[in-house]
Coordinates of C-alpha atoms and ligand atoms in Angstrom, one line a residue:
X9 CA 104.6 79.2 133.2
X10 CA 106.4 81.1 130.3
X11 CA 109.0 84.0 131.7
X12 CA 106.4 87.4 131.2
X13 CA 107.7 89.6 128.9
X14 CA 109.1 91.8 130.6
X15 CA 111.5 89.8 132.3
X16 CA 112.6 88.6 128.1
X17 CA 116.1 89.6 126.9
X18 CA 115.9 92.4 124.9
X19 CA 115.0 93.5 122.0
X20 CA 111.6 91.8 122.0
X21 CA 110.1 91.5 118.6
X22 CA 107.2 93.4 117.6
X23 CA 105.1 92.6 114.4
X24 CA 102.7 95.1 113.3
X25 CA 100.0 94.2 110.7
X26 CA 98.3 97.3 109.4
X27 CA 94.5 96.7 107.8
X28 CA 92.5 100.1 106.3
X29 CA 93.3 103.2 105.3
X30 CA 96.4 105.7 106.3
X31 CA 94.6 106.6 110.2
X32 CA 95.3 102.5 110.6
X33 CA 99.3 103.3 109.6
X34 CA 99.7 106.6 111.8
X35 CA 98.4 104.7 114.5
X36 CA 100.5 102.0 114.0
X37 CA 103.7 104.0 113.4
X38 CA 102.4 105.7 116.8
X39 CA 102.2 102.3 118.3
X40 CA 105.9 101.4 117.3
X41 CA 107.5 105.0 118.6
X42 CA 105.1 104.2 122.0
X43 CA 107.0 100.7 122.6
X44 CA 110.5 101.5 121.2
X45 CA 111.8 102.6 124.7
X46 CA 110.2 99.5 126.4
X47 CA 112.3 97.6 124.1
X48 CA 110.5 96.5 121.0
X49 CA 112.1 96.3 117.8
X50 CA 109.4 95.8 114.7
X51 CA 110.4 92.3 113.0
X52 CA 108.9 91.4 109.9
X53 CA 108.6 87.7 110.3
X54 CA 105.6 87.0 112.7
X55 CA 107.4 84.0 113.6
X56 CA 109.7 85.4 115.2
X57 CA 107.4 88.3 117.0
X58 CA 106.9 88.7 121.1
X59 CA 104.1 90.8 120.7
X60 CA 101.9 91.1 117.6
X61 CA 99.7 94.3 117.0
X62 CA 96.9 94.5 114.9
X63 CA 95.4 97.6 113.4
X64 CA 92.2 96.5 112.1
X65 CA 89.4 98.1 109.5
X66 CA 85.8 97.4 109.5
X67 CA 84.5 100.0 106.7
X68 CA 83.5 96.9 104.7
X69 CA 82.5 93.1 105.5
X70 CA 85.7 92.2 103.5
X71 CA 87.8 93.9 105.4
X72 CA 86.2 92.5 108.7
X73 CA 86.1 89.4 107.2
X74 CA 89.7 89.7 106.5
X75 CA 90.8 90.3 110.1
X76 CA 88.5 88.2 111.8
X77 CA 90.6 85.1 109.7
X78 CA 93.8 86.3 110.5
X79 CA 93.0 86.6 113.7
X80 CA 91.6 83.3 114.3
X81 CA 94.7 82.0 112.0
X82 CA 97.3 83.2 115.3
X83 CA 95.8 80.3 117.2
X84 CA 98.5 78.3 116.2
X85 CA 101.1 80.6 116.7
X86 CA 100.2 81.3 120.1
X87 CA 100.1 77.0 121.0
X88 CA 103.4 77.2 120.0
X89 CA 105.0 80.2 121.6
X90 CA 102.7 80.6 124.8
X91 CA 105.0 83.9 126.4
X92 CA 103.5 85.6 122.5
X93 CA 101.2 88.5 123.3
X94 CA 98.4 89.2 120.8
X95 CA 96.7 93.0 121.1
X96 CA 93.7 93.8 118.5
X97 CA 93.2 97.6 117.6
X98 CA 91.4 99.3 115.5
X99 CA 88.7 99.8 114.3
X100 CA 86.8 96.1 114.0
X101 CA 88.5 96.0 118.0
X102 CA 86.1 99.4 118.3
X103 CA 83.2 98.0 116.7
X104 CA 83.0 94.1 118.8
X105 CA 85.0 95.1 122.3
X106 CA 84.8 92.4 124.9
X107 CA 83.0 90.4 122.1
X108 CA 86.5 90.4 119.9
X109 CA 88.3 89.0 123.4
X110 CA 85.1 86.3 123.4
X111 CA 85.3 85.3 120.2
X112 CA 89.4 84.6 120.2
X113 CA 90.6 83.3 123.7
X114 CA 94.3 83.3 122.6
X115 CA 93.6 87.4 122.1
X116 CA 95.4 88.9 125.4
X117 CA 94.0 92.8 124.6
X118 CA 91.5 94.7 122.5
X119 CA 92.4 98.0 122.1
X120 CA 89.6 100.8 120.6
X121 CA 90.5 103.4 118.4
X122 CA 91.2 105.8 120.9
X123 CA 93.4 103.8 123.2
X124 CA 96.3 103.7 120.9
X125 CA 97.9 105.7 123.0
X126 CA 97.4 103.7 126.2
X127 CA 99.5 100.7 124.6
X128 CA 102.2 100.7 127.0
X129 CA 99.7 100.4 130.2
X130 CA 97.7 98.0 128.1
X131 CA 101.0 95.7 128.0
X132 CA 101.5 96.6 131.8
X133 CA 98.2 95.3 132.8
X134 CA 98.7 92.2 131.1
X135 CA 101.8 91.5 132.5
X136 CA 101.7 92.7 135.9
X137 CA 98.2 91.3 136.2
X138 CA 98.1 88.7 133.5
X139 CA 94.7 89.2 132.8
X140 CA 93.4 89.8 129.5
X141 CA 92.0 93.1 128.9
X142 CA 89.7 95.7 127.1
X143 CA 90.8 99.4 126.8
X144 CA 87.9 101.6 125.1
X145 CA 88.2 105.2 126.6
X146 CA 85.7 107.4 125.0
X147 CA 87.7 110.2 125.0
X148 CA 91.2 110.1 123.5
X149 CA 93.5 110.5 127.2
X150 CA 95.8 112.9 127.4
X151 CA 98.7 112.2 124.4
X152 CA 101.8 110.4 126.4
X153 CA 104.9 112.0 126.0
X154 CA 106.3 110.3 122.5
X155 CA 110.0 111.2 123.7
X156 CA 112.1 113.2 121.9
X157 CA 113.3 113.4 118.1
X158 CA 115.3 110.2 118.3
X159 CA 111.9 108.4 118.7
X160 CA 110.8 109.3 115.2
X161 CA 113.7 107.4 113.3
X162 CA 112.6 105.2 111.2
X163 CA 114.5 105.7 108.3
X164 CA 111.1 107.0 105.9
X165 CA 111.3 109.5 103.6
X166 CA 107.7 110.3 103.8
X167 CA 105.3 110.2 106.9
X168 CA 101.4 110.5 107.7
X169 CA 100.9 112.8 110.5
X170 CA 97.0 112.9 111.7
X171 CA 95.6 116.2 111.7
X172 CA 92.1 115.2 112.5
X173 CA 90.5 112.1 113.9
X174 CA 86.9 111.6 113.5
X175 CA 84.0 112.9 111.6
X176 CA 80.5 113.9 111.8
X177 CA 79.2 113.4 108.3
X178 CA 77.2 109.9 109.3
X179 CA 76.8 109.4 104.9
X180 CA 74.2 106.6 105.1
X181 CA 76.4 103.9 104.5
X182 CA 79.7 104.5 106.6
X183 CA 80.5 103.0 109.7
X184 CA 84.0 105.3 110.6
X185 CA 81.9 107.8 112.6
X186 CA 80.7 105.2 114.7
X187 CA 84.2 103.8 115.0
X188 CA 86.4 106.8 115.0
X189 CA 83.7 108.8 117.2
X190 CA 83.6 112.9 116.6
X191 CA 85.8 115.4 115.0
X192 CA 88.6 116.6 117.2
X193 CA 91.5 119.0 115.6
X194 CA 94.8 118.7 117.0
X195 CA 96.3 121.9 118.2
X196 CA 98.6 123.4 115.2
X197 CA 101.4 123.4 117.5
X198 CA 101.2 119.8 118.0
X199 CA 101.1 118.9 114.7
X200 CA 104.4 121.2 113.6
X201 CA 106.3 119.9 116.7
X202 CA 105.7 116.3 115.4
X203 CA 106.6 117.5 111.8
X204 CA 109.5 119.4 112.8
X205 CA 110.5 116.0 114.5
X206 CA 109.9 114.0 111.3
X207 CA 112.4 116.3 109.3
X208 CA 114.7 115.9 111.7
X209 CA 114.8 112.3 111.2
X210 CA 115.0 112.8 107.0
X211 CA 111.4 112.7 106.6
X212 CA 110.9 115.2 103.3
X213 CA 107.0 114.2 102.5
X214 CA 104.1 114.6 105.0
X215 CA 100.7 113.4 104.5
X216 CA 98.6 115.5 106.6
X217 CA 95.5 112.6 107.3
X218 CA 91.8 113.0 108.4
X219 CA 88.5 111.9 108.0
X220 CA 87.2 115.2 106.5
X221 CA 90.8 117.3 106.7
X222 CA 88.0 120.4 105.2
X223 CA 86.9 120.7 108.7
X224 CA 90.0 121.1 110.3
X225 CA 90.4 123.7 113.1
X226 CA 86.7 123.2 114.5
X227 CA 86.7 123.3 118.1
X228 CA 90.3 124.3 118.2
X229 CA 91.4 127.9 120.5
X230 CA 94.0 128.6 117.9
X231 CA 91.2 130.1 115.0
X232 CA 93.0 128.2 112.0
X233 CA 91.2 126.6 108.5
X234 CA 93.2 123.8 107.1
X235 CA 94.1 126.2 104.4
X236 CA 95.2 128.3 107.1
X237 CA 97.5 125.3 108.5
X238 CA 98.7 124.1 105.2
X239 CA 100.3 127.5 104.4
X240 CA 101.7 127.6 108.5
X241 CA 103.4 123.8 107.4
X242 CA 105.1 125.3 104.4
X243 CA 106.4 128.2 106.1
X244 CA 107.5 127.4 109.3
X245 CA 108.8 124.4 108.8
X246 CA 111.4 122.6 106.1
X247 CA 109.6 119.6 104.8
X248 CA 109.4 119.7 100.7
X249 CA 106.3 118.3 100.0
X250 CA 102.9 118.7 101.8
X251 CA 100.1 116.1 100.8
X252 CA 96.6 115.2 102.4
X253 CA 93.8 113.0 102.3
X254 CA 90.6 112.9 102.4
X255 CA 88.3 116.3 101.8
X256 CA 84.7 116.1 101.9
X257 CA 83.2 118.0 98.4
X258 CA 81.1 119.5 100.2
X259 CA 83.6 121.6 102.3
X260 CA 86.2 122.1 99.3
X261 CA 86.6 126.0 100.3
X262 CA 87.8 128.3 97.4
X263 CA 90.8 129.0 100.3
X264 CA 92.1 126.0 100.0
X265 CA 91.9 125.0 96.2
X266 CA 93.6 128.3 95.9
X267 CA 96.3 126.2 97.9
X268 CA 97.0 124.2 94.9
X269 CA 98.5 127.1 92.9
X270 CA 99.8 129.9 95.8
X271 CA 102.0 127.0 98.0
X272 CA 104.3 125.9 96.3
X273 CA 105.0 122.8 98.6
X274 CA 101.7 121.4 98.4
X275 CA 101.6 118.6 95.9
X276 CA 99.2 118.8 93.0
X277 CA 96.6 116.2 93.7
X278 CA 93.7 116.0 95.6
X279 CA 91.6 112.7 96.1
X280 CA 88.0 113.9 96.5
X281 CA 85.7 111.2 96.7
X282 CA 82.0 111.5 94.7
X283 CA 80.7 108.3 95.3
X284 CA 78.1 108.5 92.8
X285 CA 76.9 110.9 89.6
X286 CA 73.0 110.4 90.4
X287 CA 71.8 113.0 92.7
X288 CA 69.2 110.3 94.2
X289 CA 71.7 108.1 95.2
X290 CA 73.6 111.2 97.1
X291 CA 71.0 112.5 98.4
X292 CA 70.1 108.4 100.3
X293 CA 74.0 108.5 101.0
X294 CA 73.4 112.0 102.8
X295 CA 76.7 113.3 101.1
X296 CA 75.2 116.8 100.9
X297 CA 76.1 118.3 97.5
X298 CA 74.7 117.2 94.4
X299 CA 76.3 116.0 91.0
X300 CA 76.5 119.6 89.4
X301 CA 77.9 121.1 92.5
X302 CA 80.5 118.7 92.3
X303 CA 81.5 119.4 88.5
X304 CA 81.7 122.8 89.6
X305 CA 84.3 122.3 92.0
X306 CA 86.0 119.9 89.6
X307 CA 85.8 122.8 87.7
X308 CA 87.0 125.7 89.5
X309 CA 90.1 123.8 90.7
X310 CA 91.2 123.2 87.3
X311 CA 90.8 126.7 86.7
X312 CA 93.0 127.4 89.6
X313 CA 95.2 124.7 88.8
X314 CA 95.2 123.0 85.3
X315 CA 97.2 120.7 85.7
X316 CA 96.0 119.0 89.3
X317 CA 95.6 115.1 89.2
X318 CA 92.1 114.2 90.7
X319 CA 91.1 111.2 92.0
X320 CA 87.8 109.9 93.9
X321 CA 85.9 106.8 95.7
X322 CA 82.8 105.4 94.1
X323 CA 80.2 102.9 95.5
X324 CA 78.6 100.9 93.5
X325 CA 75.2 99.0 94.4
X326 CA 74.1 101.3 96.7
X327 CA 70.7 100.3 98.4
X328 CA 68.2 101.8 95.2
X329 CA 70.5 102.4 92.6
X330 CA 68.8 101.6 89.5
X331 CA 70.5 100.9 85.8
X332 CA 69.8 104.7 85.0
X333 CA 71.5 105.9 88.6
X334 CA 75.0 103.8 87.3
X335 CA 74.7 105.7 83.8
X336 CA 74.5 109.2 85.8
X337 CA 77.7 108.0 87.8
X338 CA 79.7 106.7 84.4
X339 CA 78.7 110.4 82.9
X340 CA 80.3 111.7 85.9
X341 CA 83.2 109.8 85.2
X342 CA 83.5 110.3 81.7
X343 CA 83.4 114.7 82.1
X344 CA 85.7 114.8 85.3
X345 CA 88.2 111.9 83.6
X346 CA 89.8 111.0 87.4
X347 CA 93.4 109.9 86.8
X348 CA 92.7 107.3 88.9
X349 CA 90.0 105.5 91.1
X350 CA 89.4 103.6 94.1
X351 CA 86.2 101.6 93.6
X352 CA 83.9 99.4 96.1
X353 CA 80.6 97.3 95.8
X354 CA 78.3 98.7 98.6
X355 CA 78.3 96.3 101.5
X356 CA 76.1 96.7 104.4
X357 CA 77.4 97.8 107.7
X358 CA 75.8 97.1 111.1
X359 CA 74.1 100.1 112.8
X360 CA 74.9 102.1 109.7
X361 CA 71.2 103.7 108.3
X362 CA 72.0 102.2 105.1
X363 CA 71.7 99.2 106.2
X364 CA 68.3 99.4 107.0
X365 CA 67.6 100.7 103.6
X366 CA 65.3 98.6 101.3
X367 CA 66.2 97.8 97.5
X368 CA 69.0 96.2 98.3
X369 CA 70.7 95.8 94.7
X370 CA 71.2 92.1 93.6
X371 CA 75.2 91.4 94.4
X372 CA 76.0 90.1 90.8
X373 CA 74.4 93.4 89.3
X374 CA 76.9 95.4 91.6
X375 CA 79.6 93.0 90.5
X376 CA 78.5 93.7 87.1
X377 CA 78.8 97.8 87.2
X378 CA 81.8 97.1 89.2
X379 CA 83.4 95.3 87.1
X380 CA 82.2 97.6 84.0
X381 CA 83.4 101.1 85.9
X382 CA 86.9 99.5 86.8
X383 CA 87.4 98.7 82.9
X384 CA 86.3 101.9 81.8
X385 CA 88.9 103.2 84.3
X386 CA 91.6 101.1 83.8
X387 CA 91.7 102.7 80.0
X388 CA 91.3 106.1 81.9
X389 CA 94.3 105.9 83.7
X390 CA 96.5 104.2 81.1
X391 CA 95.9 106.9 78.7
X392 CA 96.6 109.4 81.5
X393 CA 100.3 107.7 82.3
X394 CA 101.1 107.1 78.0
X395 CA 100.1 111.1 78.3
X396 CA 102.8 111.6 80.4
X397 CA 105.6 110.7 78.3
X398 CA 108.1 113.0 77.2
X399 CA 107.5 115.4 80.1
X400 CA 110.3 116.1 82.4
X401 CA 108.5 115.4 86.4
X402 CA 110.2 116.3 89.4
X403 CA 110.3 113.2 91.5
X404 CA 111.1 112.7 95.2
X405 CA 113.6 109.5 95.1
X406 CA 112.3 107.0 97.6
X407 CA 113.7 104.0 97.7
X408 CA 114.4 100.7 96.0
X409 CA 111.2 99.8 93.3
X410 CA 109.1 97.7 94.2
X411 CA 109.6 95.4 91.4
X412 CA 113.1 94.6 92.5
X413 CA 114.9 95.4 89.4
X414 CA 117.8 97.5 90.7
X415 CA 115.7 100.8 90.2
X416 CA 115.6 103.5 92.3
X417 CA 111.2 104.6 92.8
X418 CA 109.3 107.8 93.6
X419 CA 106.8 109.9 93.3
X420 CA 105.7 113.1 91.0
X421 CA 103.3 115.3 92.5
X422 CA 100.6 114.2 90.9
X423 CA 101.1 110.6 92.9
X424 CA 102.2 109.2 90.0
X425 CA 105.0 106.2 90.5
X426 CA 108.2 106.7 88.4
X427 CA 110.8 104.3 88.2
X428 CA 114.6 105.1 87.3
X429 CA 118.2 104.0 87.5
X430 CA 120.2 105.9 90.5
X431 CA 122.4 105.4 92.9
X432 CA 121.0 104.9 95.8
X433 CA 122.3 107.9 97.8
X434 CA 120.0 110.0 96.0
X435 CA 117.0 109.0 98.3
X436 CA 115.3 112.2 99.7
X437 CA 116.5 113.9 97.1
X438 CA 113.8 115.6 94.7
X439 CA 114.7 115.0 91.0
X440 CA 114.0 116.1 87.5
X441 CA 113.0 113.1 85.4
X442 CA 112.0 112.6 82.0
X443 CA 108.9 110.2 82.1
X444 CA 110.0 107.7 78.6
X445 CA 107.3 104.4 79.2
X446 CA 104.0 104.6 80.9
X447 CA 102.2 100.9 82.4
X448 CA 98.3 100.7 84.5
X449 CA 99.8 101.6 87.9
X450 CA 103.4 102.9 87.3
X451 CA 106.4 105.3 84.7
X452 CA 109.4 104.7 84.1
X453 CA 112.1 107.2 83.4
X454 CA 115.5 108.9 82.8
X455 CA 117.2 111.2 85.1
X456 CA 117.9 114.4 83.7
X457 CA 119.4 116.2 86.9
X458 CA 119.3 116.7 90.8
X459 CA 117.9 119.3 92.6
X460 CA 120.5 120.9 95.5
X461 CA 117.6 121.4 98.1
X462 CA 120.9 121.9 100.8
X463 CA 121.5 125.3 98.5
X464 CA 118.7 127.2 99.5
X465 CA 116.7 128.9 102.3
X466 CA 115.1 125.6 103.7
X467 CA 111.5 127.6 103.6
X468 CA 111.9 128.6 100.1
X469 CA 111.9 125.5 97.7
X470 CA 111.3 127.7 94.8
X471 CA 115.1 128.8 95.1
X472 CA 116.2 125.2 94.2
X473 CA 118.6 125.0 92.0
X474 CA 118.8 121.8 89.6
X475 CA 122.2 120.4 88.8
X476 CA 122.6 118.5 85.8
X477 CA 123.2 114.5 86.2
X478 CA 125.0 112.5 84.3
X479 CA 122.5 110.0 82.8
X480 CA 123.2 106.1 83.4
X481 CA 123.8 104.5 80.0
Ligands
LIG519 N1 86.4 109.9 105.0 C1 86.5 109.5 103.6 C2 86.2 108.0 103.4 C3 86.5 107.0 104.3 S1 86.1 105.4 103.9 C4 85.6 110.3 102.9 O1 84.6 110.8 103.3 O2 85.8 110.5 101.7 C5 86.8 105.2 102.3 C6 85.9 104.8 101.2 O3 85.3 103.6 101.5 C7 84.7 105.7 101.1 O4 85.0 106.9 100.4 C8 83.7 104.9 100.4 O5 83.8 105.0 99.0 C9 84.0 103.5 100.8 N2 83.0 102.9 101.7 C10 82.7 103.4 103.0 N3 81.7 102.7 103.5 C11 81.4 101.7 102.6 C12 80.4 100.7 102.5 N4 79.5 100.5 103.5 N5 80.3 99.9 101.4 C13 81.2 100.2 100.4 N6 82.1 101.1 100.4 C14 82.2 101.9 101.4
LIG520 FE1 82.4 108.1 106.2 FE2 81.1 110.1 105.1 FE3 82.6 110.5 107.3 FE4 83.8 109.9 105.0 S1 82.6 111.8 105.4 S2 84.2 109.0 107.0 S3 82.3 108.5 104.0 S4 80.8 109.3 107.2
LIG521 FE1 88.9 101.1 108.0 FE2 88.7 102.4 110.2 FE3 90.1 103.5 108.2 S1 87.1 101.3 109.3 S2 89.0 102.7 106.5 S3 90.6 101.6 109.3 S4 88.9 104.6 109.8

């Protein structure tokens, strides 16, 4: 028998593999500050992991797909290291349950998506017990006591922080209310305790994260929008930049557009997913505005802020959508002009009421309009980046880029990646740059000065002054 886990010389390795959207990475992140005290240090070989986590997605059969593999792929790994301890959470680990554990014997837990929380007992249980386990509470348990400030040091400069969990939409097609269960707020006081944390640790971005962030505050004692808790963020606490995804068009309040142009800390893009232009197809996906209202909104926040980058998630394919329905959504596309898109060929979920749906659309027509749409797209948001050249951004230094060539990378508020020579102790710091070359998914660009954020009242970044930066040759 292999010596449990517990009884291992510390630190034991913990490898984290994050499928899905940003709730998948909070959790995860969550998940690492949860075992840090019991000793685990994330690794990023899985070869050399104790325990390996997995945050899993099911919103498409891709996705599923995806996991299912990798998961079956550990096999091996676990032949080879028997004291290894696999644990599946997520999503998919929502959707299966005790099937998932079934399926994969060399799985020791399945986790739902309200049992993050639970991981250390989950890891007891199978150690003390050495029995494999499932852990689906309905309800999320009371939150366990993440420690204090120290727990959140991870070195990021920017941070998701959940605001929400759940939704209550049930669009035709979407299996995340089955998997993520109801709305439920958490209390505001929560959420700027955690973010107070974060800026401790040098965390300057947030990206406030929820199914439908528009419905924030339902159910909640503390009477508070998400407009409401947006501006409570900027005040009250010293983090530069405020982000969020997703909103629902449908609950787009004028409150919170206004948001884009009275706080001055909330970055100018929102993502607001349409889905589709033809009001048929809306009206099967049970999204609950129709094309016009949507251009109205489109409208109205560029009238409250010109200058806002907009981007959006269209399906494809969905169960009915005829030649004429795809026209409808490429019209959409070509008035609102999105400065970039996240695009998907409908795929049919299990339980879902979409699924039931008849006219399912031949796959190699969805490919087609896919295929078509992400072309028409691509142009879109190259000749949004060339646009940008010649404009001086400010940019919120990051890190290393990504394409390893000595550059320092961040972001402008739009989202937009810029790319730059720096030294590298200007991370965290929010710079002017002057955007020279524009590519499909990135900028790069000259420094043209720094701006002393340590020179100002921490709540007012308005005050900033910019000091002037030598520029590299
Ligand atoms: N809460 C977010 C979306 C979460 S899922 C919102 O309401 O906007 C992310 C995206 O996946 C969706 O916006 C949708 O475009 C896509 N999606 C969800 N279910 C899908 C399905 N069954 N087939 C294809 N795409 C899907
Ligand atoms: Fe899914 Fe619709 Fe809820 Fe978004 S709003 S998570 S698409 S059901
Ligand atoms: Fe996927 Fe679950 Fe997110 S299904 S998109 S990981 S909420």
């Amino acid at each position: 028998m292999s010596m449990p886990l517990g009884d291992r010389p510390k630190p034991l390795h913990l490898y984290i593999r994050t499928f899905g959207c940003q709730m998948n990475e909070y959790d995860s992140l969550r998940v690492r500050r949860l075992l840090a005290p019991l000793g685990y240090e994330p690794v990023a070989d899985i070869e050399e992991a104790d325990l390996i986590f997995l945050n899993t997605c099911s919103v498409r059969e891709k996705a599923e797909q995806k996991v299912l593999s990798f998961i079956g792929a550990l096999r091996r790994l676990k032949e080879r290291k028997p004291h290894l301890k696999i644990v599946a959470a997520g999503c998919v680990a929502q959707q299966l349950g005790e099937k998932l554990l079934n399926r994969f014997d060399h799985l020791d837990a399945v986790v739902g998506t309200r049992g993050v929380g639970s991981i250390a007992q989950v890891l007891e249980k199978i150690e003390l017990e050495g029995v494999r386990s499932v852990c689906m509470p309905e309800e999320n348990p009371p939150e366990p006591d993440e420690g204090g400030r120290e727990m959140f040091g991870s070195g990021d400069l920017t941070a998701p922080v959940t605001v929400m969990q759940g939704c209550n939409n049930f669009c035709t097609y979407c299996i995340v209310p089955y998997v993520r269960g109801p709305e439920r707020s958490r209390p505001v006081a929560d959420i700027l305790h955690e973010i107070e944390c974060l800026e401790a640790s040098g965390v300057r971005e947030v990206l406030l994260l929820g199914q439908n962030v528009n419905s924030y505050g339902s159910g909640l004692s503390d009477r508070i929008t998400f407009a409401g808790l947006i501006r409570r963020i900027a005040e009250n606490t010293g983090i530069l930049r405020i982000r969020f995804t997703t909103s629902h068009p449908k609950d787009l309040t004028d409150d919170l557009m206004g948001c884009f142009a009275g706080v001055d800390k909330l970055c100018k893009h929102l993502h607001l997913p349409v889905q589709s232009g033809s009001d048929a197809v809306l009206a099967r996906m049970r999204r609950r505005y129709t094309a016009s209202d949507y251009m109205a909104k489109v409208e109205r926040l560029r009238s409250i802020c010109p200058d806002i980058a907009l981007t959006s998630d269209v399906i494809v394919g969905f169960p009915g959508e005829t030649g004429e329905d795809f026209r409808k959504t490429m019209d959409l596309l070509e008035r609102v002009r999105f400065d970039n898109l996240f695009s998907f060929r409908y795929s049919d979920r299990p339980g879902t009421q979409a699924a039931g749906f008849a006219d399912k659309v031949d796959p190699k027509i969805g490919l087609q309009r896919l295929i078509e749409l992400q072309a028409y797209q691509a142009e879109v948001t190259q000749q949004k980046n060339l646009a940008e050249i010649g404009l001086v951004r400010e940019v919120l230094v990051e890190g290393a880029s990504k394409a390893s060539n000595g550059q320092m990378s961040g972001r402008t508020t739009h989202n937009r990646i810029v790319n730059f020579d720096a030294p590298s102790d200007l991370c965290g710091k929010i710079q002017r740059v002057e955007i020279t070359g524009a590519y499909s998914h990135s900028l790069k660009g000259d420094i043209m000065g720094w701006v002393d954020d340590s020179a100002c009242p921490e709540t007012n970044i308005l005050n900033r002054k910019v000091l002037t930066f030598p520029k590299p040759c």
